[in-house]
mmCIF file of C-alpha atoms in Angstrom:
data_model
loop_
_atom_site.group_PDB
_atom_site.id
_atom_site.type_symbol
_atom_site.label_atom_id
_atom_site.label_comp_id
_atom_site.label_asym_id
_atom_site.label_seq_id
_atom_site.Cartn_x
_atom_site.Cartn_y
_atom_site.Cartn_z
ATOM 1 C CA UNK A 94 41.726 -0.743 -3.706
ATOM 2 C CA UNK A 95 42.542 -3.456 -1.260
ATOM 3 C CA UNK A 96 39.411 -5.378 0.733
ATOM 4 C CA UNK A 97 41.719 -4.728 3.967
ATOM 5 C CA UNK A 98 41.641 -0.927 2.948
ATOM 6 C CA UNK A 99 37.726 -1.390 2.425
ATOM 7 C CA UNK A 100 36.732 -2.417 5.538
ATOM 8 C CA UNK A 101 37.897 -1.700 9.135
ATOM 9 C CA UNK A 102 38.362 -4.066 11.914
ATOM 10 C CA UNK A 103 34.566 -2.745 13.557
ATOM 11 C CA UNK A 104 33.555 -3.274 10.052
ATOM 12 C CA UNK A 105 34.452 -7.283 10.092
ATOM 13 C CA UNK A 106 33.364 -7.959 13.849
ATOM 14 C CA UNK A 107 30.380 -6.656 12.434
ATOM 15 C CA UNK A 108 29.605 -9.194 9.762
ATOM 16 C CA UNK A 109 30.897 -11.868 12.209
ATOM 17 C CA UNK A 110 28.800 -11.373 14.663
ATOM 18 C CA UNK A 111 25.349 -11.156 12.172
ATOM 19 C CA UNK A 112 26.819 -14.631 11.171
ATOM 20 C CA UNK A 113 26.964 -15.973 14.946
ATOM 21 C CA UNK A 114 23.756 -14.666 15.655
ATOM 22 C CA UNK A 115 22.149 -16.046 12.388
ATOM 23 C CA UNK A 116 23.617 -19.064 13.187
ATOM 24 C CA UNK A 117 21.956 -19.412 17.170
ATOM 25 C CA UNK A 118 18.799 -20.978 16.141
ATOM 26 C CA UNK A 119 19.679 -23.264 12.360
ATOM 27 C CA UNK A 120 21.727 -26.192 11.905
ATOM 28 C CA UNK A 121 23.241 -24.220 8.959
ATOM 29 C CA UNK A 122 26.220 -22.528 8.272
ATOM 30 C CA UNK A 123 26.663 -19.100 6.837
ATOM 31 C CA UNK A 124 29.796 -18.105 4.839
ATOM 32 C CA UNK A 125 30.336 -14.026 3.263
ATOM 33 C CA UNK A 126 32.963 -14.274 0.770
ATOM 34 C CA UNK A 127 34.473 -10.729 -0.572
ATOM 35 C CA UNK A 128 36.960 -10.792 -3.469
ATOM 36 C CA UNK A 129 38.291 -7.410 -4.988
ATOM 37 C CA UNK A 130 38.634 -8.925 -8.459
ATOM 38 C CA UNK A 131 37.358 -12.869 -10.119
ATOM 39 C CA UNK A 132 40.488 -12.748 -12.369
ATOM 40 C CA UNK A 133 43.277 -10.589 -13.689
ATOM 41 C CA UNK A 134 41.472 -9.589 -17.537
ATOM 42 C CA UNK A 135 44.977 -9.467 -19.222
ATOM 43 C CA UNK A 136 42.896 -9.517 -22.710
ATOM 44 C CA UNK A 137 41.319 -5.920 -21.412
ATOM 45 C CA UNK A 138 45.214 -4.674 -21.581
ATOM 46 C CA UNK A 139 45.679 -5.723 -24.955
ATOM 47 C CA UNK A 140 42.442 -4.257 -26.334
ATOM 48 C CA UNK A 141 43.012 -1.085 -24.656
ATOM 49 C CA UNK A 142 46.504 -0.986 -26.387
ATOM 50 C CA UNK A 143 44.913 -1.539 -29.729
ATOM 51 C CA UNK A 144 42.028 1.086 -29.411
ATOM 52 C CA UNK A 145 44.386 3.848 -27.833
ATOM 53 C CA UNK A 146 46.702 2.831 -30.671
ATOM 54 C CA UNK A 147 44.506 2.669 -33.696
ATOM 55 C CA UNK A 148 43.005 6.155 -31.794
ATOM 56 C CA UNK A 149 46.338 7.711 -32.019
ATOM 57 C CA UNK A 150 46.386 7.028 -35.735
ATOM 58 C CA UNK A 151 43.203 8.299 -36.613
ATOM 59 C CA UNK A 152 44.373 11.468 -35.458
ATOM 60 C CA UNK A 153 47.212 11.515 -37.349
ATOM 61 C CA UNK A 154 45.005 11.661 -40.409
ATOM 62 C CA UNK A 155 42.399 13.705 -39.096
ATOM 63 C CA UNK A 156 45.459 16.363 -38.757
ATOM 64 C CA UNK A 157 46.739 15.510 -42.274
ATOM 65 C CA UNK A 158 43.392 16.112 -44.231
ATOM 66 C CA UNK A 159 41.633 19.532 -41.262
ATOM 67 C CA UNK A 160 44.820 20.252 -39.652
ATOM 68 C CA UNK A 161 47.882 20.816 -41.698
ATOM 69 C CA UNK A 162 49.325 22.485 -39.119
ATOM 70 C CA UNK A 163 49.274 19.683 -36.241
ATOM 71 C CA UNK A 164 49.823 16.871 -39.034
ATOM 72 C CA UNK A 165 53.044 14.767 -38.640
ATOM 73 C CA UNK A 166 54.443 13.424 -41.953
ATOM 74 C CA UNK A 167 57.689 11.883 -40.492
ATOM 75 C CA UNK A 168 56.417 7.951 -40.633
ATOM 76 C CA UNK A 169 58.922 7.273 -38.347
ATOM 77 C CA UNK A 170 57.224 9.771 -35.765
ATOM 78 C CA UNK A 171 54.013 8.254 -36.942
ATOM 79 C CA UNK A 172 55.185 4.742 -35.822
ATOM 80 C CA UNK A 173 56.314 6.081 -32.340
ATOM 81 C CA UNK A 174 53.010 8.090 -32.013
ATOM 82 C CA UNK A 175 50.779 4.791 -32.366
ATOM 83 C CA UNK A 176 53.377 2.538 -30.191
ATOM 84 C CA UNK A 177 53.475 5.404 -27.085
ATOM 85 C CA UNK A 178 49.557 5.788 -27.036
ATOM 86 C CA UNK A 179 49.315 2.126 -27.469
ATOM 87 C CA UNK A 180 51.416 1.519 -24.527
ATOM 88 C CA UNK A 181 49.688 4.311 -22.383
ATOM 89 C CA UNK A 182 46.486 2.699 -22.826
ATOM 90 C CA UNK A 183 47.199 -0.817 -22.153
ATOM 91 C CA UNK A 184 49.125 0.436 -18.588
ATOM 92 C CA UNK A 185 46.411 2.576 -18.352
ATOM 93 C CA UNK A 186 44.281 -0.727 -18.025
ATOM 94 C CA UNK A 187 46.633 -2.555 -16.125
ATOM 95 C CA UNK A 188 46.248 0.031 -13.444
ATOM 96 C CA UNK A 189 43.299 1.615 -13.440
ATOM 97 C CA UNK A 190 39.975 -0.780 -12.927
ATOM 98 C CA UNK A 191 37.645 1.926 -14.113
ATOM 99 C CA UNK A 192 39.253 1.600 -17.507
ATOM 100 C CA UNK A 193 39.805 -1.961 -17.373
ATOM 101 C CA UNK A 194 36.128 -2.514 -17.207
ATOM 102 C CA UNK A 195 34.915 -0.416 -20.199
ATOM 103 C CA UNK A 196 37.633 -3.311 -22.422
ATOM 104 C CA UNK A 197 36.098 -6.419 -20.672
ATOM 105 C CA UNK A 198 32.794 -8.260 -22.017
ATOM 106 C CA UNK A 199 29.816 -8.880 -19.963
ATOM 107 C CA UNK A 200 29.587 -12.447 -20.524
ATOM 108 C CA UNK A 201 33.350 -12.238 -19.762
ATOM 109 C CA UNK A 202 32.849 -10.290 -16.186
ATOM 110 C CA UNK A 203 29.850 -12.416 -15.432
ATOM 111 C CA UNK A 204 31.762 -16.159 -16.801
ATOM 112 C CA UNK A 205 34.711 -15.471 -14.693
ATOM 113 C CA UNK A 206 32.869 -14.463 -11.303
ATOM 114 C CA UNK A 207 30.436 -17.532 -11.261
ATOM 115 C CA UNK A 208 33.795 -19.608 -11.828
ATOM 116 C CA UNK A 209 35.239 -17.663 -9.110
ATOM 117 C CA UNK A 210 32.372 -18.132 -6.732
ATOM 118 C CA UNK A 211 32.429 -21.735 -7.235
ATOM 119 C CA UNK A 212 36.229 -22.226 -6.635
ATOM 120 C CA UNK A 213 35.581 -20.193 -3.465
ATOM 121 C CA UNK A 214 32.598 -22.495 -2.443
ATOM 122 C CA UNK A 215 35.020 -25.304 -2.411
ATOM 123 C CA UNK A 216 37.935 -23.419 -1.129
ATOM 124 C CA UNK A 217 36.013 -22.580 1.494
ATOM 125 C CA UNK A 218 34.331 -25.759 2.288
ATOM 126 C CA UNK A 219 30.536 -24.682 2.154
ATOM 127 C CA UNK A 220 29.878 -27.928 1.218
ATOM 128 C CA UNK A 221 31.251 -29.759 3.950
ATOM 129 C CA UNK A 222 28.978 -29.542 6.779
ATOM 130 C CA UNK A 223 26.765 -32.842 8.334
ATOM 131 C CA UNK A 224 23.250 -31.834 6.528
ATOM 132 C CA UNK A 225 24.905 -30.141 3.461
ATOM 133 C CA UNK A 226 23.117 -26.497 4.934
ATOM 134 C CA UNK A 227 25.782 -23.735 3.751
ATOM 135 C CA UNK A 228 25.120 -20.722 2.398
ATOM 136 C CA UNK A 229 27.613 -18.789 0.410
ATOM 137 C CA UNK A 230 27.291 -15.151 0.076
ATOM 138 C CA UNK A 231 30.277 -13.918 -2.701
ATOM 139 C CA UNK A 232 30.755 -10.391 -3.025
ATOM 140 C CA UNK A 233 33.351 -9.399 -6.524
ATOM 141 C CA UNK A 234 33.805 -5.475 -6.465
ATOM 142 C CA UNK A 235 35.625 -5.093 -9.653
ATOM 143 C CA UNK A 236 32.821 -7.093 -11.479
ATOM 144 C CA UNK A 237 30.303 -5.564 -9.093
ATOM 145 C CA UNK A 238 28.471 -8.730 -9.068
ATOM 146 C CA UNK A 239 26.884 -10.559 -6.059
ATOM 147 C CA UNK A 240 25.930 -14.522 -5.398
ATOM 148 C CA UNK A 241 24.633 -16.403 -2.938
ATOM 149 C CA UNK A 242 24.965 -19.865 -3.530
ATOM 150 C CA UNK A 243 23.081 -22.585 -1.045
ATOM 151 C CA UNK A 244 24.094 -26.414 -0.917
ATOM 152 C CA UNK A 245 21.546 -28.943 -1.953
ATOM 153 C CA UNK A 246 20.588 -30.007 1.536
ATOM 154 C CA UNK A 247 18.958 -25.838 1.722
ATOM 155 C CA UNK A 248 18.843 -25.433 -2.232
ATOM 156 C CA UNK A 249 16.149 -28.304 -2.823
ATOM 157 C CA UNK A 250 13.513 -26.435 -0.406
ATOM 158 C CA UNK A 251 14.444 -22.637 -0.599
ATOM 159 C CA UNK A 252 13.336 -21.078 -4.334
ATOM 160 C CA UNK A 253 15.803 -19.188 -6.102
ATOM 161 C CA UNK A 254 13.839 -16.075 -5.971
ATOM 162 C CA UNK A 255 14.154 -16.105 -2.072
ATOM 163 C CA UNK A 256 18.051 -15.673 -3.131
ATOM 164 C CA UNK A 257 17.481 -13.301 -5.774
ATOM 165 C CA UNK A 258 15.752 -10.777 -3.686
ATOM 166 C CA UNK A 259 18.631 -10.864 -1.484
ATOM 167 C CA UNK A 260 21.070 -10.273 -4.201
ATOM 168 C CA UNK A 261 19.171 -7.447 -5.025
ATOM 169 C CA UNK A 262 19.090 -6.426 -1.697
ATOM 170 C CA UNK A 263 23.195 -5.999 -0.829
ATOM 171 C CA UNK A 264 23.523 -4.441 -4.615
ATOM 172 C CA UNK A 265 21.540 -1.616 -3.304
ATOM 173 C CA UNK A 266 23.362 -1.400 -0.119
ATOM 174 C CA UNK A 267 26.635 -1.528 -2.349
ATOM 175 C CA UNK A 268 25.316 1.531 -4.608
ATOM 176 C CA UNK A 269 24.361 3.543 -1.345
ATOM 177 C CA UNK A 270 28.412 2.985 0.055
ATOM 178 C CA UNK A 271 26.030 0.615 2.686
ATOM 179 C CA UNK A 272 28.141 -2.590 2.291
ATOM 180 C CA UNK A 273 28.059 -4.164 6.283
ATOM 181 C CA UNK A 274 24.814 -2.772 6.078
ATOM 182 C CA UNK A 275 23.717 -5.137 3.325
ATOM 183 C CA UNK A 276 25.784 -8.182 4.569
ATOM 184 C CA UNK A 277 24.492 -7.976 7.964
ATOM 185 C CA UNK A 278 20.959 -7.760 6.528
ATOM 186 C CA UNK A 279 21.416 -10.790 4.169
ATOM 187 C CA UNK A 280 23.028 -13.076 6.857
ATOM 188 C CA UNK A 281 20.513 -12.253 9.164
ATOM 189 C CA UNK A 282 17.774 -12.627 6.593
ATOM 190 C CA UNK A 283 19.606 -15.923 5.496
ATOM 191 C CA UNK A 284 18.768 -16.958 9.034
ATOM 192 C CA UNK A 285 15.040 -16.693 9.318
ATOM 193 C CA UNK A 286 14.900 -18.164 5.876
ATOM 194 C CA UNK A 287 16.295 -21.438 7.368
ATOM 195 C CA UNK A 288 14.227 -21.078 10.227
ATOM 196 C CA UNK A 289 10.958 -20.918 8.529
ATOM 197 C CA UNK A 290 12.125 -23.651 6.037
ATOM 198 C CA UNK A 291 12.977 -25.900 9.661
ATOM 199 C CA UNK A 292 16.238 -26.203 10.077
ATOM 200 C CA UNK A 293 16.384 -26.080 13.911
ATOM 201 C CA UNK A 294 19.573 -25.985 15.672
ATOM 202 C CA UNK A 295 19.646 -29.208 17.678
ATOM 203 C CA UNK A 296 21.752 -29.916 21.231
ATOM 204 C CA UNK A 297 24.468 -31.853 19.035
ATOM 205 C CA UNK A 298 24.634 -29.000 16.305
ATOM 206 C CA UNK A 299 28.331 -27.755 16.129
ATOM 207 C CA UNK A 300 29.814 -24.631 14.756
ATOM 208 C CA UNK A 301 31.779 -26.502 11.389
ATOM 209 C CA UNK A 302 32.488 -23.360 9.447
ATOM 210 C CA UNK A 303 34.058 -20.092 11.520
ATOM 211 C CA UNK A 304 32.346 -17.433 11.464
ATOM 212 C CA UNK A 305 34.570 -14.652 10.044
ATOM 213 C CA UNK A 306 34.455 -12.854 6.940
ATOM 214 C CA UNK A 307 37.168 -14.096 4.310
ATOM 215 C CA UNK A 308 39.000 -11.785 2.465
ATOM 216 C CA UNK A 309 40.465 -13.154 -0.638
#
């Protein structure tokens, strides 16, 4: 599904406006990323095509040895058997994200949307505000993984568990279909965080990073 499909126009004024009103009172900058996938998975499409495949000729012994009359002795049908359910399950994957997922590793999902989430943090320019004080939050629905990643000017005086709670926090919103729920809870909650730690808006603070959601 495409973000643009995900969320309606209300939806994103929404999120911007918990960022601007986060934002009144710190000198930092908040930034919600969403991405719909961290990278494309091609291996998933081969593995897929090799399961389905190596499926398809499993069954053609199966029928051989409790099925005579299902079995297929022409090897030529055979090949063609293996090669068409190979090729239905690696479009299958191509296509179809639920499937895609079952052929993808952990370690692969969760390696590819920290890289992801990093590339965005510079793409984005979190990092280049006056005090170093932005705050990523990166959202990756096919991975179904969350981040919030804080420069060093907030990292070296926030704990990471502060951030992990709030991680935990939009994945339940996610699961309940509560998504602008969660974010506007996090970016708000991102807010007092930086207000308790002291970072005060002062009369020269300037808006450097807009406000908006990106879409990617």
């Amino acid at each position: 599904m495409s973000l643009h499909k995900r969320f309606s126009t209300q939806d994103l004024e929404c999120i911007k406006a918990a960022v601007h009103q986060a934002e009144s009172k710190i000198s930092g900058e908040i930034v919600p990323v969403f991405v719909e996938k961290s990278g494309p998975y091609s291996a998933a499409n081969y593995r897929a095509a090799m399961v389905t495949g190596a499926s398809a000729f499993l069954l053609v012994i199966l029928f051989d040895r409790y099925m005579p009359s299902l079995a297929i002795y022409d090897p030529l049908l055979i090949f063609l058997s293996v090669v068409v359910f190979g090729l239905v399950g690696g479009l299958a994957s191509n296509y179809i994200d639920l499937i895609k997922r079952m052929f993808v590793p952990q370690h692969d999902l969760d390696q590819t949307t920290r890289q992801r989430a990093e590339t965005a943090f510079l793409q984005e320019e979190v990092f280049n505000t006056r005090h170093r004080t932005g705050i990523m939050i990166f959202i990756s629905f096919f991975e179904r993984e969350v981040m919030v990643i804080a420069d060093r000017g907030i990292s070296k005086v926030v704990e990471q568990k502060e951030w992990d709670k709030m991680v935990q926090g939009i994945i339940q919103n996610i699961r309940m279909g509560k998504v602008v729920n969660g974010m506007e809870t996090a970016i708000l909650r991102c807010g007092e965080i930086l207000l308790e730690k002291g970072f005060l808006k002062t009369e020269d603070d300037v808006n450097e990073l807009k406000d908006d959601l990106r879409i990617e």
